[in-house]
Amino acid sequence: IRFRINSRWYYPSMKVGARMTLEEIAEKALSMKDKRLRDRYLLQAVRALFSLSRYKECVELWEQEAIYLPEDNLMKDLIIDYIAGAMYHVGDSQKSIEYFAQRGDAYSILYCTGRRGERLSSTQALALVCEYAPNSPGIPHELYRIIHTEEQKEENGYDIDENELSMLYELSLEMCENNKVENRAMWYYTAAFLADFMGKESVASRLLRSAENAKSSPYIDESIRLFRIYIDAKTLPYNNEYENRLYSQLKWLDRKIVDNIDDEVRTKVVEESNLFTCKSFYYWNDMLRRILLAEVCPRMIRAGRPVRALQ
């Protein structure tokens, strides 16, 4: 119904028995007394009221009903986004920002603060999320977005925002020491990545060691292991001992390449010829090329082993 009303072609039509307006939906949802479905009707009432721009009623309804919802309630998670927006519209922007932070929504924090004249950076918005919800599932995505933005600047010949990266690096170190953080390995890994990006390879190696020893997830474990291959290629002395270590590392990476090949990867190779134009098309293979062609082979040549480099 909301979608239909938002259409430029919408016009009221004859009722055919079903509830056809948002007002009717809100009225019905608010009148339901079924305790078993209380949270479901609350969600529908809030959605309808929000769509009708009745933001004050949204907030009042939430304040009346929130006490009945357990912390891990799915409906509560869905409702909070609407309440955060409603609070912004009724003028309580600070409370709105707190709710958005709890949801890990850094983008909405930037929007709200921008509308009231404050200029926060992406990292400052992320820091607010970390303050209110240090284990928010939205944090990894926002970390990736900030770093990827700066990487693209560098790749395209633009100046990177060193201040933004420096703030993100400091935030990562703070979160590594935060007792509330469940996945410290992710933050150590991020700090290590940023240290390397800023030209501090030895610091990156040390931080990565902390990441390797911290509690992690399978995805971060793989990222750490892959980054270790890259950091070793940049920092370890080039000798026979390192070659043996590299061989072991590349066997693991080769296995990841083979195991993750699927129809999408095959199609990209055949149809787009990405392999021959050196475009990015397959993460594991991209990293293999990055490590060997950008780091290992040049070091082999400098060490007087051009044949090994060709191999």
PDB file of C-alpha atoms in Angstrom:
ATOM      1  CA  ILE A   1       0.000   0.000   0.000  1.00  0.00           C
ATOM      2  CA  ARG A   2       2.829   2.385   0.821  1.00  0.00           C
ATOM      3  CA  PHE A   3       4.502   1.540  -2.480  1.00  0.00           C
ATOM      4  CA  ARG A   4       1.262   2.188  -4.365  1.00  0.00           C
ATOM      5  CA  ILE A   5       0.650   5.522  -2.637  1.00  0.00           C
ATOM      6  CA  ASN A   6       4.183   6.657  -3.444  1.00  0.00           C
ATOM      7  CA  SER A   7       3.617   5.956  -7.121  1.00  0.00           C
ATOM      8  CA  ARG A   8       3.081   9.037  -9.311  1.00  0.00           C
ATOM      9  CA  TRP A   9       0.133   7.210 -10.888  1.00  0.00           C
ATOM     10  CA  TYR A  10      -1.666   6.551  -7.612  1.00  0.00           C
ATOM     11  CA  TYR A  11      -5.233   7.688  -7.075  1.00  0.00           C
ATOM     12  CA  PRO A  12      -7.853   6.452  -4.582  1.00  0.00           C
ATOM     13  CA  SER A  13     -10.008   3.650  -5.895  1.00  0.00           C
ATOM     14  CA  MET A  14     -13.146   1.878  -4.740  1.00  0.00           C
ATOM     15  CA  LYS A  15     -12.664  -0.321  -1.695  1.00  0.00           C
ATOM     16  CA  VAL A  16     -13.069  -4.030  -2.260  1.00  0.00           C
ATOM     17  CA  GLY A  17     -13.181  -5.270   1.315  1.00  0.00           C
ATOM     18  CA  ALA A  18      -9.460  -5.224   2.089  1.00  0.00           C
ATOM     19  CA  ARG A  19      -7.924  -2.417   4.121  1.00  0.00           C
ATOM     20  CA  MET A  20      -6.744   0.030   1.473  1.00  0.00           C
ATOM     21  CA  THR A  21      -5.254   2.950   3.371  1.00  0.00           C
ATOM     22  CA  LEU A  22      -2.401   3.442   5.781  1.00  0.00           C
ATOM     23  CA  GLU A  23      -4.785   5.104   8.218  1.00  0.00           C
ATOM     24  CA  GLU A  24      -6.881   1.942   8.342  1.00  0.00           C
ATOM     25  CA  ILE A  25      -3.810  -0.232   8.811  1.00  0.00           C
ATOM     26  CA  ALA A  26      -2.579   1.956  11.667  1.00  0.00           C
ATOM     27  CA  GLU A  27      -6.022   1.927  13.272  1.00  0.00           C
ATOM     28  CA  LYS A  28      -6.322  -1.863  13.016  1.00  0.00           C
ATOM     29  CA  ALA A  29      -2.787  -2.517  14.311  1.00  0.00           C
ATOM     30  CA  LEU A  30      -3.256  -0.153  17.264  1.00  0.00           C
ATOM     31  CA  SER A  31      -6.553  -1.785  18.227  1.00  0.00           C
ATOM     32  CA  MET A  32      -5.204  -5.345  18.411  1.00  0.00           C
ATOM     33  CA  LYS A  33      -4.889  -6.704  21.955  1.00  0.00           C
ATOM     34  CA  ASP A  34      -3.485 -10.141  21.088  1.00  0.00           C
ATOM     35  CA  LYS A  35      -0.487 -10.478  23.436  1.00  0.00           C
ATOM     36  CA  ARG A  36       1.030 -13.313  21.402  1.00  0.00           C
ATOM     37  CA  LEU A  37       1.333 -11.072  18.331  1.00  0.00           C
ATOM     38  CA  ARG A  38       1.852  -7.791  20.176  1.00  0.00           C
ATOM     39  CA  ASP A  39       5.276  -7.174  18.655  1.00  0.00           C
ATOM     40  CA  ARG A  40       4.043  -7.915  15.092  1.00  0.00           C
ATOM     41  CA  TYR A  41       1.179  -5.455  15.325  1.00  0.00           C
ATOM     42  CA  LEU A  42       3.473  -2.889  16.909  1.00  0.00           C
ATOM     43  CA  LEU A  43       5.792  -3.088  13.909  1.00  0.00           C
ATOM     44  CA  GLN A  44       2.924  -2.624  11.446  1.00  0.00           C
ATOM     45  CA  ALA A  45       1.501   0.278  13.439  1.00  0.00           C
ATOM     46  CA  VAL A  46       4.878   2.047  13.540  1.00  0.00           C
ATOM     47  CA  ARG A  47       5.447   1.493   9.809  1.00  0.00           C
ATOM     48  CA  ALA A  48       2.021   2.897   8.954  1.00  0.00           C
ATOM     49  CA  LEU A  49       2.334   5.902  11.285  1.00  0.00           C
ATOM     50  CA  PHE A  50       5.820   6.663   9.993  1.00  0.00           C
ATOM     51  CA  SER A  51       4.612   6.563   6.397  1.00  0.00           C
ATOM     52  CA  LEU A  52       1.849   8.982   7.358  1.00  0.00           C
ATOM     53  CA  SER A  53       4.477  11.337   8.871  1.00  0.00           C
ATOM     54  CA  ARG A  54       2.879  10.940  12.299  1.00  0.00           C
ATOM     55  CA  TYR A  55       6.287  10.820  13.914  1.00  0.00           C
ATOM     56  CA  LYS A  56       5.259  11.977  17.382  1.00  0.00           C
ATOM     57  CA  GLU A  57       2.758   9.131  17.622  1.00  0.00           C
ATOM     58  CA  CYS A  58       5.499   6.692  16.564  1.00  0.00           C
ATOM     59  CA  VAL A  59       7.715   7.838  19.420  1.00  0.00           C
ATOM     60  CA  GLU A  60       4.904   7.817  21.969  1.00  0.00           C
ATOM     61  CA  LEU A  61       3.822   4.330  20.904  1.00  0.00           C
ATOM     62  CA  TRP A  62       7.399   3.086  21.164  1.00  0.00           C
ATOM     63  CA  GLU A  63       7.837   4.524  24.652  1.00  0.00           C
ATOM     64  CA  GLN A  64       4.644   2.764  25.766  1.00  0.00           C
ATOM     65  CA  GLU A  65       5.441  -0.615  24.225  1.00  0.00           C
ATOM     66  CA  ALA A  66       9.235  -0.984  24.284  1.00  0.00           C
ATOM     67  CA  ILE A  67       9.242  -2.245  27.875  1.00  0.00           C
ATOM     68  CA  TYR A  68       7.309  -5.358  26.786  1.00  0.00           C
ATOM     69  CA  LEU A  69       9.881  -6.410  24.164  1.00  0.00           C
ATOM     70  CA  PRO A  70      12.864  -8.629  25.082  1.00  0.00           C
ATOM     71  CA  GLU A  71      16.350  -7.546  24.023  1.00  0.00           C
ATOM     72  CA  ASP A  72      16.758 -10.197  21.308  1.00  0.00           C
ATOM     73  CA  ASN A  73      13.349  -9.627  19.708  1.00  0.00           C
ATOM     74  CA  LEU A  74      13.437  -9.503  15.897  1.00  0.00           C
ATOM     75  CA  MET A  75      10.467  -7.123  15.652  1.00  0.00           C
ATOM     76  CA  LYS A  76      12.255  -4.736  18.013  1.00  0.00           C
ATOM     77  CA  ASP A  77      15.276  -4.720  15.717  1.00  0.00           C
ATOM     78  CA  LEU A  78      13.051  -3.851  12.754  1.00  0.00           C
ATOM     79  CA  ILE A  79      11.162  -1.139  14.648  1.00  0.00           C
ATOM     80  CA  ILE A  80      14.211   0.745  15.969  1.00  0.00           C
ATOM     81  CA  ASP A  81      15.178   2.056  12.535  1.00  0.00           C
ATOM     82  CA  TYR A  82      11.747   3.718  12.220  1.00  0.00           C
ATOM     83  CA  ILE A  83      11.950   5.119  15.759  1.00  0.00           C
ATOM     84  CA  ALA A  84      15.393   6.576  15.101  1.00  0.00           C
ATOM     85  CA  GLY A  85      13.994   8.354  12.039  1.00  0.00           C
ATOM     86  CA  ALA A  86      10.889   9.480  13.917  1.00  0.00           C
ATOM     87  CA  MET A  87      12.969  10.945  16.736  1.00  0.00           C
ATOM     88  CA  TYR A  88      14.998  12.880  14.204  1.00  0.00           C
ATOM     89  CA  HIS A  89      11.807  14.318  12.701  1.00  0.00           C
ATOM     90  CA  VAL A  90      10.413  15.404  16.081  1.00  0.00           C
ATOM     91  CA  GLY A  91      13.642  17.251  16.867  1.00  0.00           C
ATOM     92  CA  ASP A  92      15.397  14.803  19.194  1.00  0.00           C
ATOM     93  CA  SER A  93      18.417  14.383  16.944  1.00  0.00           C
ATOM     94  CA  GLN A  94      20.756  13.311  19.748  1.00  0.00           C
ATOM     95  CA  LYS A  95      18.550  10.385  20.726  1.00  0.00           C
ATOM     96  CA  SER A  96      18.098   9.614  17.055  1.00  0.00           C
ATOM     97  CA  ILE A  97      21.869   9.410  16.597  1.00  0.00           C
ATOM     98  CA  GLU A  98      22.139   7.072  19.599  1.00  0.00           C
ATOM     99  CA  TYR A  99      19.573   4.726  18.063  1.00  0.00           C
ATOM    100  CA  PHE A 100      21.263   4.789  14.666  1.00  0.00           C
ATOM    101  CA  ALA A 101      24.590   4.090  16.388  1.00  0.00           C
ATOM    102  CA  GLN A 102      23.086   1.095  18.188  1.00  0.00           C
ATOM    103  CA  ARG A 103      21.976  -0.196  14.799  1.00  0.00           C
ATOM    104  CA  GLY A 104      25.426   0.327  13.288  1.00  0.00           C
ATOM    105  CA  ASP A 105      24.002   2.811  10.777  1.00  0.00           C
ATOM    106  CA  ALA A 106      26.890   5.237  10.242  1.00  0.00           C
ATOM    107  CA  TYR A 107      25.322   6.626   7.044  1.00  0.00           C
ATOM    108  CA  SER A 108      22.234   7.890   8.906  1.00  0.00           C
ATOM    109  CA  ILE A 109      24.446   9.412  11.593  1.00  0.00           C
ATOM    110  CA  LEU A 110      26.269  11.387   8.898  1.00  0.00           C
ATOM    111  CA  TYR A 111      22.932  12.499   7.444  1.00  0.00           C
ATOM    112  CA  CYS A 112      21.496  13.636  10.793  1.00  0.00           C
ATOM    113  CA  THR A 113      24.594  15.508  11.914  1.00  0.00           C
ATOM    114  CA  GLY A 114      24.950  17.101   8.496  1.00  0.00           C
ATOM    115  CA  ARG A 115      21.379  18.358   8.599  1.00  0.00           C
ATOM    116  CA  ARG A 116      21.993  20.060  11.917  1.00  0.00           C
ATOM    117  CA  GLY A 117      25.175  21.734  10.676  1.00  0.00           C
ATOM    118  CA  GLU A 118      27.832  19.384  12.038  1.00  0.00           C
ATOM    119  CA  ARG A 119      30.451  17.967   9.702  1.00  0.00           C
ATOM    120  CA  LEU A 120      31.497  14.502  10.837  1.00  0.00           C
ATOM    121  CA  SER A 121      33.867  12.337   8.868  1.00  0.00           C
ATOM    122  CA  SER A 122      32.988   8.721   8.098  1.00  0.00           C
ATOM    123  CA  THR A 123      35.410   7.577  10.785  1.00  0.00           C
ATOM    124  CA  GLN A 124      33.882   9.890  13.383  1.00  0.00           C
ATOM    125  CA  ALA A 125      30.447   8.457  12.582  1.00  0.00           C
ATOM    126  CA  LEU A 126      31.879   4.951  12.879  1.00  0.00           C
ATOM    127  CA  ALA A 127      33.396   5.887  16.253  1.00  0.00           C
ATOM    128  CA  LEU A 128      29.890   6.734  17.502  1.00  0.00           C
ATOM    129  CA  VAL A 129      28.679   3.326  16.364  1.00  0.00           C
ATOM    130  CA  CYS A 130      31.581   1.708  18.219  1.00  0.00           C
ATOM    131  CA  GLU A 131      30.735   3.683  21.349  1.00  0.00           C
ATOM    132  CA  TYR A 132      27.118   2.514  21.512  1.00  0.00           C
ATOM    133  CA  ALA A 133      27.360  -0.872  19.769  1.00  0.00           C
ATOM    134  CA  PRO A 134      30.971  -2.137  19.627  1.00  0.00           C
ATOM    135  CA  ASN A 135      29.843  -5.468  18.151  1.00  0.00           C
ATOM    136  CA  SER A 136      27.372  -4.119  15.604  1.00  0.00           C
ATOM    137  CA  PRO A 137      27.193  -6.299  12.453  1.00  0.00           C
ATOM    138  CA  GLY A 138      27.357  -3.091  10.384  1.00  0.00           C
ATOM    139  CA  ILE A 139      30.896  -2.241  11.518  1.00  0.00           C
ATOM    140  CA  PRO A 140      32.840  -4.549   9.131  1.00  0.00           C
ATOM    141  CA  HIS A 141      30.989  -3.148   6.111  1.00  0.00           C
ATOM    142  CA  GLU A 142      31.702   0.438   7.164  1.00  0.00           C
ATOM    143  CA  LEU A 143      35.386  -0.367   7.769  1.00  0.00           C
ATOM    144  CA  TYR A 144      35.615  -1.834   4.286  1.00  0.00           C
ATOM    145  CA  ARG A 145      33.829   1.147   2.719  1.00  0.00           C
ATOM    146  CA  ILE A 146      36.142   3.735   4.306  1.00  0.00           C
ATOM    147  CA  ILE A 147      39.339   1.866   3.421  1.00  0.00           C
ATOM    148  CA  HIS A 148      38.180   0.978  -0.083  1.00  0.00           C
ATOM    149  CA  THR A 149      37.346   4.635  -0.760  1.00  0.00           C
ATOM    150  CA  GLU A 150      40.923   5.652   0.078  1.00  0.00           C
ATOM    151  CA  GLU A 151      42.397   2.753  -1.918  1.00  0.00           C
ATOM    152  CA  GLN A 152      40.453   3.834  -4.990  1.00  0.00           C
ATOM    153  CA  LYS A 153      41.744   7.383  -4.605  1.00  0.00           C
ATOM    154  CA  GLU A 154      45.313   6.110  -4.611  1.00  0.00           C
ATOM    155  CA  GLU A 155      44.717   3.788  -7.567  1.00  0.00           C
ATOM    156  CA  ASN A 156      43.197   6.645  -9.594  1.00  0.00           C
ATOM    157  CA  GLY A 157      46.005   9.086  -8.806  1.00  0.00           C
ATOM    158  CA  TYR A 158      44.162  11.246  -6.255  1.00  0.00           C
ATOM    159  CA  ASP A 159      45.455  12.288  -2.839  1.00  0.00           C
ATOM    160  CA  ILE A 160      44.303  10.030  -0.042  1.00  0.00           C
ATOM    161  CA  ASP A 161      42.767  11.522   3.090  1.00  0.00           C
ATOM    162  CA  GLU A 162      45.640  10.914   5.502  1.00  0.00           C
ATOM    163  CA  ASN A 163      43.707  12.436   8.397  1.00  0.00           C
ATOM    164  CA  GLU A 164      40.815  10.016   7.844  1.00  0.00           C
ATOM    165  CA  LEU A 165      43.160   7.031   7.735  1.00  0.00           C
ATOM    166  CA  SER A 166      45.020   8.232  10.819  1.00  0.00           C
ATOM    167  CA  MET A 167      41.752   8.561  12.770  1.00  0.00           C
ATOM    168  CA  LEU A 168      40.641   5.108  11.631  1.00  0.00           C
ATOM    169  CA  TYR A 169      44.011   3.665  12.664  1.00  0.00           C
ATOM    170  CA  GLU A 170      43.706   5.191  16.143  1.00  0.00           C
ATOM    171  CA  LEU A 171      40.101   3.979  16.432  1.00  0.00           C
ATOM    172  CA  SER A 172      41.233   0.464  15.495  1.00  0.00           C
ATOM    173  CA  LEU A 173      43.883   0.484  18.205  1.00  0.00           C
ATOM    174  CA  GLU A 174      41.331   1.698  20.760  1.00  0.00           C
ATOM    175  CA  MET A 175      38.910  -1.065  19.831  1.00  0.00           C
ATOM    176  CA  CYS A 176      41.691  -3.652  20.155  1.00  0.00           C
ATOM    177  CA  GLU A 177      41.872  -2.730  23.848  1.00  0.00           C
ATOM    178  CA  ASN A 178      38.102  -2.485  24.377  1.00  0.00           C
ATOM    179  CA  ASN A 179      36.937  -5.294  26.682  1.00  0.00           C
ATOM    180  CA  LYS A 180      33.438  -5.200  25.165  1.00  0.00           C
ATOM    181  CA  VAL A 181      34.689  -6.098  21.681  1.00  0.00           C
ATOM    182  CA  GLU A 182      34.081  -9.737  20.754  1.00  0.00           C
ATOM    183  CA  ASN A 183      36.109  -9.871  17.534  1.00  0.00           C
ATOM    184  CA  ARG A 184      39.367  -8.145  18.430  1.00  0.00           C
ATOM    185  CA  ALA A 185      41.177  -9.952  15.627  1.00  0.00           C
ATOM    186  CA  MET A 186      39.210  -7.885  13.100  1.00  0.00           C
ATOM    187  CA  TRP A 187      40.421  -4.654  14.687  1.00  0.00           C
ATOM    188  CA  TYR A 188      44.040  -5.837  14.935  1.00  0.00           C
ATOM    189  CA  TYR A 189      43.816  -6.893  11.293  1.00  0.00           C
ATOM    190  CA  THR A 190      42.386  -3.494  10.308  1.00  0.00           C
ATOM    191  CA  ALA A 191      45.117  -1.665  12.245  1.00  0.00           C
ATOM    192  CA  ALA A 192      47.759  -3.849  10.570  1.00  0.00           C
ATOM    193  CA  PHE A 193      46.288  -3.193   7.129  1.00  0.00           C
ATOM    194  CA  LEU A 194      46.224   0.560   7.733  1.00  0.00           C
ATOM    195  CA  ALA A 195      49.779   0.541   9.110  1.00  0.00           C
ATOM    196  CA  ASP A 196      50.976  -1.137   5.920  1.00  0.00           C
ATOM    197  CA  PHE A 197      48.909   1.225   3.780  1.00  0.00           C
ATOM    198  CA  MET A 198      50.646   4.142   5.493  1.00  0.00           C
ATOM    199  CA  GLY A 199      54.097   2.599   4.887  1.00  0.00           C
ATOM    200  CA  LYS A 200      54.723   1.097   8.349  1.00  0.00           C
ATOM    201  CA  GLU A 201      55.435  -2.520   7.359  1.00  0.00           C
ATOM    202  CA  SER A 202      57.195  -3.565  10.589  1.00  0.00           C
ATOM    203  CA  VAL A 203      54.346  -2.146  12.705  1.00  0.00           C
ATOM    204  CA  ALA A 204      51.865  -3.943  10.454  1.00  0.00           C
ATOM    205  CA  SER A 205      53.675  -7.249  11.001  1.00  0.00           C
ATOM    206  CA  ARG A 206      53.595  -6.793  14.780  1.00  0.00           C
ATOM    207  CA  LEU A 207      49.876  -5.929  14.810  1.00  0.00           C
ATOM    208  CA  LEU A 208      49.141  -8.857  12.539  1.00  0.00           C
ATOM    209  CA  ARG A 209      50.835 -11.133  15.062  1.00  0.00           C
ATOM    210  CA  SER A 210      48.373  -9.882  17.670  1.00  0.00           C
ATOM    211  CA  ALA A 211      45.522 -10.566  15.232  1.00  0.00           C
ATOM    212  CA  GLU A 212      46.773 -14.127  14.738  1.00  0.00           C
ATOM    213  CA  ASN A 213      46.652 -14.708  18.496  1.00  0.00           C
ATOM    214  CA  ALA A 214      43.238 -13.119  19.082  1.00  0.00           C
ATOM    215  CA  LYS A 215      39.823 -14.763  19.006  1.00  0.00           C
ATOM    216  CA  SER A 216      38.423 -14.478  15.510  1.00  0.00           C
ATOM    217  CA  SER A 217      35.941 -15.742  12.916  1.00  0.00           C
ATOM    218  CA  PRO A 218      36.687 -18.052   9.951  1.00  0.00           C
ATOM    219  CA  TYR A 219      36.413 -15.143   7.475  1.00  0.00           C
ATOM    220  CA  ILE A 220      38.826 -12.926   9.418  1.00  0.00           C
ATOM    221  CA  ASP A 221      41.147 -15.909   9.973  1.00  0.00           C
ATOM    222  CA  GLU A 222      41.472 -16.342   6.213  1.00  0.00           C
ATOM    223  CA  SER A 223      42.020 -12.607   5.730  1.00  0.00           C
ATOM    224  CA  ILE A 224      44.738 -12.602   8.389  1.00  0.00           C
ATOM    225  CA  ARG A 225      46.476 -15.619   6.882  1.00  0.00           C
ATOM    226  CA  LEU A 226      46.434 -14.068   3.425  1.00  0.00           C
ATOM    227  CA  PHE A 227      47.718 -10.743   4.717  1.00  0.00           C
ATOM    228  CA  ARG A 228      50.517 -12.594   6.531  1.00  0.00           C
ATOM    229  CA  ILE A 229      51.745 -13.947   3.192  1.00  0.00           C
ATOM    230  CA  TYR A 230      51.766 -10.404   1.830  1.00  0.00           C
ATOM    231  CA  ILE A 231      53.530  -8.860   4.851  1.00  0.00           C
ATOM    232  CA  ASP A 232      56.136 -11.631   4.948  1.00  0.00           C
ATOM    233  CA  ALA A 233      56.870 -11.005   1.277  1.00  0.00           C
ATOM    234  CA  LYS A 234      57.588  -7.366   2.113  1.00  0.00           C
ATOM    235  CA  THR A 235      59.491  -7.729   5.385  1.00  0.00           C
ATOM    236  CA  LEU A 236      61.266 -11.085   5.788  1.00  0.00           C
ATOM    237  CA  PRO A 237      64.908 -11.475   4.619  1.00  0.00           C
ATOM    238  CA  TYR A 238      64.990 -13.098   1.200  1.00  0.00           C
ATOM    239  CA  ASN A 239      66.828 -16.421   1.537  1.00  0.00           C
ATOM    240  CA  ASN A 240      66.256 -20.167   1.205  1.00  0.00           C
ATOM    241  CA  GLU A 241      64.407 -20.282   4.521  1.00  0.00           C
ATOM    242  CA  TYR A 242      61.945 -17.666   3.265  1.00  0.00           C
ATOM    243  CA  GLU A 243      61.521 -19.524  -0.050  1.00  0.00           C
ATOM    244  CA  ASN A 244      60.514 -22.653   1.850  1.00  0.00           C
ATOM    245  CA  ARG A 245      58.056 -20.636   3.932  1.00  0.00           C
ATOM    246  CA  LEU A 246      56.678 -18.994   0.790  1.00  0.00           C
ATOM    247  CA  TYR A 247      56.218 -22.381  -0.874  1.00  0.00           C
ATOM    248  CA  SER A 248      54.115 -23.573   2.050  1.00  0.00           C
ATOM    249  CA  GLN A 249      52.076 -20.359   2.017  1.00  0.00           C
ATOM    250  CA  LEU A 250      51.444 -20.546  -1.726  1.00  0.00           C
ATOM    251  CA  LYS A 251      50.270 -24.161  -1.473  1.00  0.00           C
ATOM    252  CA  TRP A 252      47.523 -22.951   0.876  1.00  0.00           C
ATOM    253  CA  LEU A 253      46.664 -20.005  -1.377  1.00  0.00           C
ATOM    254  CA  ASP A 254      46.579 -22.218  -4.467  1.00  0.00           C
ATOM    255  CA  ARG A 255      44.157 -24.526  -2.659  1.00  0.00           C
ATOM    256  CA  LYS A 256      41.889 -21.556  -1.895  1.00  0.00           C
ATOM    257  CA  ILE A 257      41.982 -20.516  -5.561  1.00  0.00           C
ATOM    258  CA  VAL A 258      40.983 -23.975  -6.747  1.00  0.00           C
ATOM    259  CA  ASP A 259      38.311 -24.549  -4.096  1.00  0.00           C
ATOM    260  CA  ASN A 260      36.552 -21.234  -4.780  1.00  0.00           C
ATOM    261  CA  ILE A 261      36.382 -21.408  -8.568  1.00  0.00           C
ATOM    262  CA  ASP A 262      32.741 -21.442  -9.638  1.00  0.00           C
ATOM    263  CA  ASP A 263      30.675 -20.773 -12.760  1.00  0.00           C
ATOM    264  CA  GLU A 264      30.740 -17.010 -12.172  1.00  0.00           C
ATOM    265  CA  VAL A 265      34.537 -16.969 -12.133  1.00  0.00           C
ATOM    266  CA  ARG A 266      34.740 -19.161 -15.255  1.00  0.00           C
ATOM    267  CA  THR A 267      32.319 -16.903 -17.095  1.00  0.00           C
ATOM    268  CA  LYS A 268      34.268 -13.766 -16.243  1.00  0.00           C
ATOM    269  CA  VAL A 269      37.529 -15.298 -17.450  1.00  0.00           C
ATOM    270  CA  VAL A 270      36.090 -16.529 -20.750  1.00  0.00           C
ATOM    271  CA  GLU A 271      33.737 -13.661 -21.643  1.00  0.00           C
ATOM    272  CA  GLU A 272      35.663 -10.651 -20.342  1.00  0.00           C
ATOM    273  CA  SER A 273      39.257 -11.879 -20.783  1.00  0.00           C
ATOM    274  CA  ASN A 274      40.041 -10.370 -17.406  1.00  0.00           C
ATOM    275  CA  LEU A 275      42.945 -12.743 -16.899  1.00  0.00           C
ATOM    276  CA  PHE A 276      44.775 -11.286 -19.890  1.00  0.00           C
ATOM    277  CA  THR A 277      43.982  -7.623 -19.277  1.00  0.00           C
ATOM    278  CA  CYS A 278      44.941  -7.936 -15.586  1.00  0.00           C
ATOM    279  CA  LYS A 279      41.590  -6.611 -14.405  1.00  0.00           C
ATOM    280  CA  SER A 280      40.386  -7.560 -10.953  1.00  0.00           C
ATOM    281  CA  PHE A 281      37.906 -10.405 -11.252  1.00  0.00           C
ATOM    282  CA  TYR A 282      38.602 -13.094  -8.652  1.00  0.00           C
ATOM    283  CA  TYR A 283      39.734 -12.206  -5.130  1.00  0.00           C
ATOM    284  CA  TRP A 284      42.010 -15.165  -4.447  1.00  0.00           C
ATOM    285  CA  ASN A 285      43.737 -14.940  -7.803  1.00  0.00           C
ATOM    286  CA  ASP A 286      44.022 -11.156  -7.464  1.00  0.00           C
ATOM    287  CA  MET A 287      45.883 -11.586  -4.193  1.00  0.00           C
ATOM    288  CA  LEU A 288      48.182 -14.224  -5.661  1.00  0.00           C
ATOM    289  CA  ARG A 289      49.116 -11.840  -8.477  1.00  0.00           C
ATOM    290  CA  ARG A 290      49.513  -8.927  -6.077  1.00  0.00           C
ATOM    291  CA  ILE A 291      51.836 -10.865  -3.758  1.00  0.00           C
ATOM    292  CA  LEU A 292      53.967 -12.521  -6.431  1.00  0.00           C
ATOM    293  CA  LEU A 293      54.155  -9.862  -9.145  1.00  0.00           C
ATOM    294  CA  ALA A 294      54.349  -6.771  -6.916  1.00  0.00           C
ATOM    295  CA  GLU A 295      56.451  -8.099  -4.033  1.00  0.00           C
ATOM    296  CA  VAL A 296      58.059 -11.522  -4.435  1.00  0.00           C
ATOM    297  CA  CYS A 297      59.327 -11.439  -8.027  1.00  0.00           C
ATOM    298  CA  PRO A 298      60.992  -8.001  -7.757  1.00  0.00           C
ATOM    299  CA  ARG A 299      62.784  -9.201  -4.602  1.00  0.00           C
ATOM    300  CA  MET A 300      63.929 -12.376  -6.392  1.00  0.00           C
ATOM    301  CA  ILE A 301      65.361 -10.300  -9.227  1.00  0.00           C
ATOM    302  CA  ARG A 302      67.155  -7.989  -6.784  1.00  0.00           C
ATOM    303  CA  ALA A 303      68.538 -11.076  -5.013  1.00  0.00           C
ATOM    304  CA  GLY A 304      70.075 -12.283  -8.261  1.00  0.00           C
ATOM    305  CA  ARG A 305      67.526 -15.021  -8.941  1.00  0.00           C
ATOM    306  CA  PRO A 306      65.837 -13.990 -12.202  1.00  0.00           C
ATOM    307  CA  VAL A 307      65.200 -17.610 -13.219  1.00  0.00           C
ATOM    308  CA  ARG A 308      63.288 -18.209  -9.984  1.00  0.00           C
ATOM    309  CA  ALA A 309      61.302 -15.030 -10.649  1.00  0.00           C
ATOM    310  CA  LEU A 310      60.350 -16.320 -14.121  1.00  0.00           C
ATOM    311  CA  GLN A 311      59.396 -19.660 -12.649  1.00  0.00           C
TER     312      GLN A 311
END
